[in-house]
PDB file of C-alpha atoms in Angstrom:
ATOM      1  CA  UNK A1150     107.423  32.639-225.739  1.00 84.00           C
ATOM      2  CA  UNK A1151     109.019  29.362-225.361  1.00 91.00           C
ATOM      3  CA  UNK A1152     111.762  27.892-223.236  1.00 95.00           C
ATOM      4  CA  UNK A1153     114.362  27.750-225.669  1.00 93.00           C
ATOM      5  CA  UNK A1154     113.413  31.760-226.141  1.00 93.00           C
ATOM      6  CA  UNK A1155     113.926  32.377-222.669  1.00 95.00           C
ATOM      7  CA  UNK A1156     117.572  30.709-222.542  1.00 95.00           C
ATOM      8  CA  UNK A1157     118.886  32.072-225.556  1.00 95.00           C
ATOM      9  CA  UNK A1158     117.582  35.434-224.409  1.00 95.00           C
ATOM     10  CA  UNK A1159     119.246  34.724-220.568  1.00 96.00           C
ATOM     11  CA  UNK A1160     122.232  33.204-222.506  1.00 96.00           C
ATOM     12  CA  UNK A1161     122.831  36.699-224.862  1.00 97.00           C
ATOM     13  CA  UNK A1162     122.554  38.733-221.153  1.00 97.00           C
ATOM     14  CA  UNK A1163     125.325  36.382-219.722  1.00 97.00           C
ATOM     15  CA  UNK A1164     127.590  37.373-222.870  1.00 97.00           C
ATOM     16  CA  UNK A1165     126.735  40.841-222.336  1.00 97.00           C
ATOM     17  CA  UNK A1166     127.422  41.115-219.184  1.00 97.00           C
ATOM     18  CA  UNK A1167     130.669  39.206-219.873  1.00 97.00           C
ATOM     19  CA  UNK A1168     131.742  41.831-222.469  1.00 97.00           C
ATOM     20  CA  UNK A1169     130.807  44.632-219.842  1.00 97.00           C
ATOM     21  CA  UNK A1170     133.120  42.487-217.207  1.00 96.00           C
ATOM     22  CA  UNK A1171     136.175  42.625-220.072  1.00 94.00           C
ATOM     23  CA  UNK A1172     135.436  46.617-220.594  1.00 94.00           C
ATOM     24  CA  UNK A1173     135.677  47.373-216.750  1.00 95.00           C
ATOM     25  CA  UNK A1174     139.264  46.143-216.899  1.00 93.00           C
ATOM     26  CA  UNK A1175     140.006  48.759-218.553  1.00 88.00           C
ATOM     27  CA  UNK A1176     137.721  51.749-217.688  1.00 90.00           C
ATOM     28  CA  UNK A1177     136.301  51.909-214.179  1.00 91.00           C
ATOM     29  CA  UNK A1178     132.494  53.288-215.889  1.00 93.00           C
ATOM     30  CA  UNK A1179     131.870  51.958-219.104  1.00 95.00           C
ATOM     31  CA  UNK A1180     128.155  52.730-220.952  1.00 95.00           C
ATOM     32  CA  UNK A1181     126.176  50.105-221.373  1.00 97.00           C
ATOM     33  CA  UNK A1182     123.321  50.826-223.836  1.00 97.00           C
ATOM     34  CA  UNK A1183     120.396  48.800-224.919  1.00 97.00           C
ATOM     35  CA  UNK A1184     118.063  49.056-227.718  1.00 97.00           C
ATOM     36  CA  UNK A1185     119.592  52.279-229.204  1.00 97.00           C
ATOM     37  CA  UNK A1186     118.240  54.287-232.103  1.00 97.00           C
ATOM     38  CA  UNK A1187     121.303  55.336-233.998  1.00 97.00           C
ATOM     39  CA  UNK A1188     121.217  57.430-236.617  1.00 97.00           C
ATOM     40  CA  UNK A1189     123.510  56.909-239.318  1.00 97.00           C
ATOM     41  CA  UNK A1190     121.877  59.584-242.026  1.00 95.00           C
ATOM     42  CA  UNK A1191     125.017  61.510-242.526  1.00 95.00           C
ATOM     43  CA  UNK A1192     125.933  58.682-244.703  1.00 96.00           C
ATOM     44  CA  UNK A1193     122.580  57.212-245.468  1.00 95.00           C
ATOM     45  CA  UNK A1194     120.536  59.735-246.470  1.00 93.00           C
ATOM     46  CA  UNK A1195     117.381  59.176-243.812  1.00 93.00           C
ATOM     47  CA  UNK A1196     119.309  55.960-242.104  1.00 94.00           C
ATOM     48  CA  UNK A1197     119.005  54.667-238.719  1.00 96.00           C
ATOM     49  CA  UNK A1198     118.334  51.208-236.941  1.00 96.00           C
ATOM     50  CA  UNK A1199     118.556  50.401-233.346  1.00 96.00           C
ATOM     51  CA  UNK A1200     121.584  48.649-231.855  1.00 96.00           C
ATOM     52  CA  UNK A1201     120.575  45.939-229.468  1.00 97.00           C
ATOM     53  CA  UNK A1202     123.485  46.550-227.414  1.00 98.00           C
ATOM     54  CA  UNK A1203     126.051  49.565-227.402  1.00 98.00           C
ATOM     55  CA  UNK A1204     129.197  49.689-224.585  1.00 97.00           C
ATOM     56  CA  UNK A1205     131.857  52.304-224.851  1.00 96.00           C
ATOM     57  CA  UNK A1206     134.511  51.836-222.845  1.00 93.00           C
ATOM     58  CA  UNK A1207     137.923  53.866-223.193  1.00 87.00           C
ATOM     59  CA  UNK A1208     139.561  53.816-226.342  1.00 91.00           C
ATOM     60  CA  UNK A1209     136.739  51.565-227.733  1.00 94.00           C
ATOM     61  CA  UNK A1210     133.027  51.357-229.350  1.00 97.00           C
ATOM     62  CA  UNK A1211     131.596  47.635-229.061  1.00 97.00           C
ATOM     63  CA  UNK A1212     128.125  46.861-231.176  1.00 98.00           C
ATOM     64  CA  UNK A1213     126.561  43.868-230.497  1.00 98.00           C
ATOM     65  CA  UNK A1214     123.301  42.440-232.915  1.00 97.00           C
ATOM     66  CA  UNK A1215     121.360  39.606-231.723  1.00 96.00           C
ATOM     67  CA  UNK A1216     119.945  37.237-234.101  1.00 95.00           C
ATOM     68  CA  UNK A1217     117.551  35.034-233.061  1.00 93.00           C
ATOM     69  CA  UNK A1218     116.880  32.961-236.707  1.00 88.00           C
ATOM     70  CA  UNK A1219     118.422  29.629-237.044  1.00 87.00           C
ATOM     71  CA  UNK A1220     118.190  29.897-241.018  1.00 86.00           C
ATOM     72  CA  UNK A1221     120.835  31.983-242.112  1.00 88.00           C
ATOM     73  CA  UNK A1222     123.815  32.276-240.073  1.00 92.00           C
ATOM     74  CA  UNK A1223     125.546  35.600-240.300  1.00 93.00           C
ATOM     75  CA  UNK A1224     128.676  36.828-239.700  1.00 95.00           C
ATOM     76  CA  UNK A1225     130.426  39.937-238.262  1.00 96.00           C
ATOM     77  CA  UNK A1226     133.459  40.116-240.946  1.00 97.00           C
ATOM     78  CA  UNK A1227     132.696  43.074-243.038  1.00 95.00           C
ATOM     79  CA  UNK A1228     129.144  43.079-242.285  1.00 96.00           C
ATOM     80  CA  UNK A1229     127.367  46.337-243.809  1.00 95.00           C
ATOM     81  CA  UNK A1230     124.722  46.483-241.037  1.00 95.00           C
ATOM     82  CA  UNK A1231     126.797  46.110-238.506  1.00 97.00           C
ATOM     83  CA  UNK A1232     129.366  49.116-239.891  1.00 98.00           C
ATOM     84  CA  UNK A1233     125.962  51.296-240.424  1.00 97.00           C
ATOM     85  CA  UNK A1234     125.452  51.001-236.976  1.00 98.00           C
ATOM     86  CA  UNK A1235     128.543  51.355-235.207  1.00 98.00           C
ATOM     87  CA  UNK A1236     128.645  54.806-237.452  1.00 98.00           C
ATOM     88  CA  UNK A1237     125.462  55.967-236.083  1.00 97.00           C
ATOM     89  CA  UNK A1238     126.987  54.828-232.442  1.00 97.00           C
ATOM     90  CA  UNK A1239     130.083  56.866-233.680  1.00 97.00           C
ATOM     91  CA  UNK A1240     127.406  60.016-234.321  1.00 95.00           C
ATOM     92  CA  UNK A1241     126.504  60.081-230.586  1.00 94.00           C
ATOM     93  CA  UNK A1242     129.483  58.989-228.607  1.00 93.00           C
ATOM     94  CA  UNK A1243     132.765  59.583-230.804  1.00 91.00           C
ATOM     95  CA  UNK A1244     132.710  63.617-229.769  1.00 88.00           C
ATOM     96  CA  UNK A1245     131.825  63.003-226.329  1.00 89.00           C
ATOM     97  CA  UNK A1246     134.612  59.621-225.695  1.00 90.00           C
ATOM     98  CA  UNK A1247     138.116  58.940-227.127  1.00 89.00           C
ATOM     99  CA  UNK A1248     137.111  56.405-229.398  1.00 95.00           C
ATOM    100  CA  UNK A1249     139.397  54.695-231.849  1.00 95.00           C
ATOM    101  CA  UNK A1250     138.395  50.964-231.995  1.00 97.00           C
ATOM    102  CA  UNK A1251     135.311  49.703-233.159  1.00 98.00           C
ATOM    103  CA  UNK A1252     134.268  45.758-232.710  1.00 97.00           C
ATOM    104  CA  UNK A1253     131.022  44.605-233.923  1.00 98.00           C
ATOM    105  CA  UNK A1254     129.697  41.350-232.773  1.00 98.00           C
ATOM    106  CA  UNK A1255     126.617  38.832-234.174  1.00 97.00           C
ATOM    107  CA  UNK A1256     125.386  36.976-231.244  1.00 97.00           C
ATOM    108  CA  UNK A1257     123.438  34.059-233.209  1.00 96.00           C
ATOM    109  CA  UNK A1258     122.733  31.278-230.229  1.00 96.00           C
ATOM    110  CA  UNK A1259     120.085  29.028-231.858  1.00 94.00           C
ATOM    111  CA  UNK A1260     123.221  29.036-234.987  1.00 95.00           C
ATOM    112  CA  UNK A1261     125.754  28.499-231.719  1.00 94.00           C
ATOM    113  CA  UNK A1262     127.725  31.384-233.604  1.00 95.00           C
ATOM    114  CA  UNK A1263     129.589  34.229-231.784  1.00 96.00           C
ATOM    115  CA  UNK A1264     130.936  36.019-234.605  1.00 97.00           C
ATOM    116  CA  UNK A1265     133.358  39.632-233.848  1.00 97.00           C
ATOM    117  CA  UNK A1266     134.534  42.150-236.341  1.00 98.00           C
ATOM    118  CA  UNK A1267     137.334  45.201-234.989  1.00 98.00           C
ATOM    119  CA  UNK A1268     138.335  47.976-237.217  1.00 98.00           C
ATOM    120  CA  UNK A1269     139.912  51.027-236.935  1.00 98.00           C
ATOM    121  CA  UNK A1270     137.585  54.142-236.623  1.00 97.00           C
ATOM    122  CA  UNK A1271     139.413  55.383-238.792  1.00 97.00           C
ATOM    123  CA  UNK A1272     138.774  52.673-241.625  1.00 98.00           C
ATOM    124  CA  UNK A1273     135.327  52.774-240.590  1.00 98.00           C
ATOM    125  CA  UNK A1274     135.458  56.683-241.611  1.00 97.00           C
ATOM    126  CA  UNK A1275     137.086  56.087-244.691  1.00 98.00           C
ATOM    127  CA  UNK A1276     134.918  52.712-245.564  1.00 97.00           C
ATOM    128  CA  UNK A1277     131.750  55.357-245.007  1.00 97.00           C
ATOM    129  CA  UNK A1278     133.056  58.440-247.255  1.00 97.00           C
ATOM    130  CA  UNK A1279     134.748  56.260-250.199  1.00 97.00           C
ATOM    131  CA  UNK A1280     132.095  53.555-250.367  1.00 94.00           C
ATOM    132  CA  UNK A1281     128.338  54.104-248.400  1.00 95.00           C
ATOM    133  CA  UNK A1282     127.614  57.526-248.942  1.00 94.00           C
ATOM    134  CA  UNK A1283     128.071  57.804-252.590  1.00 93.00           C
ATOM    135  CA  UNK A1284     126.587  54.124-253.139  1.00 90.00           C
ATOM    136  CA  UNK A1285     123.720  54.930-250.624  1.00 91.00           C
ATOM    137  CA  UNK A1286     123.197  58.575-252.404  1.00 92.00           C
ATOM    138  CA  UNK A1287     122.879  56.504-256.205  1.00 89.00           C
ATOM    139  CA  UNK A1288     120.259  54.405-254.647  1.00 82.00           C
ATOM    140  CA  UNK A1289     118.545  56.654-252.936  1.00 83.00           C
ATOM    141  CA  UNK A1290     118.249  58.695-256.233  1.00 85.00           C
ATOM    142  CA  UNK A1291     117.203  55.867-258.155  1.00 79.00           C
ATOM    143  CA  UNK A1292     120.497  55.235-259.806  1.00 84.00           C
ATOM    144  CA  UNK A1293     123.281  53.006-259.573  1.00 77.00           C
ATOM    145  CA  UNK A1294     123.363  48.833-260.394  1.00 79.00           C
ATOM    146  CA  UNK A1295     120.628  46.597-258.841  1.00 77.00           C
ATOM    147  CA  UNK A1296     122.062  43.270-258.149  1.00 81.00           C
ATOM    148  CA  UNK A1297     119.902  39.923-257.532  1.00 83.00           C
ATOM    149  CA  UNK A1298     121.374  37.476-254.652  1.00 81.00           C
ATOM    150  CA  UNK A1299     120.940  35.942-251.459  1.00 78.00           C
ATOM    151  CA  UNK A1300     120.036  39.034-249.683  1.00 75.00           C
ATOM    152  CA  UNK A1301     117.001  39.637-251.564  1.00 78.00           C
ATOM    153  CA  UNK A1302     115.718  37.635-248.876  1.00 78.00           C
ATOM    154  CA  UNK A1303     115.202  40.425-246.383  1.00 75.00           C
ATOM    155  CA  UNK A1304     114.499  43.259-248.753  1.00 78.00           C
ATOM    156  CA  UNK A1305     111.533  45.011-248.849  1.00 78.00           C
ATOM    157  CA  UNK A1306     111.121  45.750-252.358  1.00 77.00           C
ATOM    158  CA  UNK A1307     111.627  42.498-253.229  1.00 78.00           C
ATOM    159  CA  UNK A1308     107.983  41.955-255.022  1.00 85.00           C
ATOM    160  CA  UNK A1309     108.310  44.909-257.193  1.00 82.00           C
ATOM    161  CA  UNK A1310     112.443  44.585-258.082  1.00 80.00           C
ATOM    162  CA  UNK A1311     113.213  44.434-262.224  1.00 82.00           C
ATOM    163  CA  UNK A1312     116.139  42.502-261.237  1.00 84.00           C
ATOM    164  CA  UNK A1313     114.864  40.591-259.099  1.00 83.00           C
ATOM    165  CA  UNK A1314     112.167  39.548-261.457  1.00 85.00           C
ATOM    166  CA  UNK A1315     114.868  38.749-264.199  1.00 84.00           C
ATOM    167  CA  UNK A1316     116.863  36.349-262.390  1.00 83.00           C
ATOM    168  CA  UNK A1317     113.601  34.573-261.675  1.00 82.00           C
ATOM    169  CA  UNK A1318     112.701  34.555-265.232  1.00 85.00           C
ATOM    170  CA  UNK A1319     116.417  32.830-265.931  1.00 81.00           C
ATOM    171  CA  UNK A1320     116.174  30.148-263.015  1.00 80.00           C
ATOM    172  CA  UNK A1321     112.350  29.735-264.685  1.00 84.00           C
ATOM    173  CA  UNK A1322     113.979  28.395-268.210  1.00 83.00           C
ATOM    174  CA  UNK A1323     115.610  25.694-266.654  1.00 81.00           C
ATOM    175  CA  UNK A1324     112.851  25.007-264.943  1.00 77.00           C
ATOM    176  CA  UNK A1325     111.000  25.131-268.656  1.00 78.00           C
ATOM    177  CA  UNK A1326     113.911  22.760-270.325  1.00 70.00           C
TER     178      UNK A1326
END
């Protein structure tokens, strides 16, 4: 715990609470989630992460991922995670509420970046049929392309990838010259 902590975390509330604010313009009762498990396996075979915060409100889904590291900023725009979990929002909620919008926002304050992604559900649908599951299903098999970059950060296999390892052994022979 430190100050900064506490007003980044009383800071992300305020914007929360603002985007609940905006959603009550338009639906008297939206649902205001936080710290959801959604489960996104229909696409990922075992997949699911928790979405900080979830509000549906009519006619619309709204994801919102706080990131509290100051070394990478990230971005909404096309974001992967961010899609996984507004599917595994779309699992729980899309049969129960008229959803057709989906907006997906990285609340980053110690980066000062409020970053928001929309898309069609139905994109979002498509995006998941033609693209995840059959790129999820190759890696989950064992299959498919492994490719080194600046996500190998945050993976967990990192210390045993071939690929990984390989592009290492390149940036080492410069290092070697």
């Amino acid at each position: 715990y430190n100050e900064e902590m506490e007003q980044c975390a009383l800071d992300y509330a305020a914007y929360v609470l603002e985007l609940v604010e905006e959603a009550k313009k338009t639906c008297k009762d939206p649902v205001v989630l936080i710290e959801q498990r959604l489960d996104f396996s229909r696409f990922v075979k075992d997949g699911f992460g928790t979405g900080d915060c979830v509000i549906i409100a009519d006619g619309t889904l709204h994801i919102v991922d706080y990131k509290h590291g100051r070394g990478v900023l990230v971005e909404a725009d096309d974001n992967p995670q961010m899609k996984l979990y507004a599917l595994g929002a779309l699992e729980l909620f899309d049969c129960i509420y008229d959803i057709d919008t989906v907006s997906m926002t990285i609340y980053q304050p110690r980066r000062s970046n409020v970053s928001t992604f929309t898309i069609p559900k139905d994109e979002l649908y498509e995006w998941a049929d033609q693209v995840l599951a059959p790129t999820a299903e190759l890696a989950f098999n064992g299959d498919g392309e492994y490719h080194c970059g600046e996500w190998c950060q945050f993976c967990k296999a990192k210390a045993d990838c071939r690929e990984r390892a390989n592009a290492n052994m390149e940036l080492a022979k410069f290092e070697f010259r």
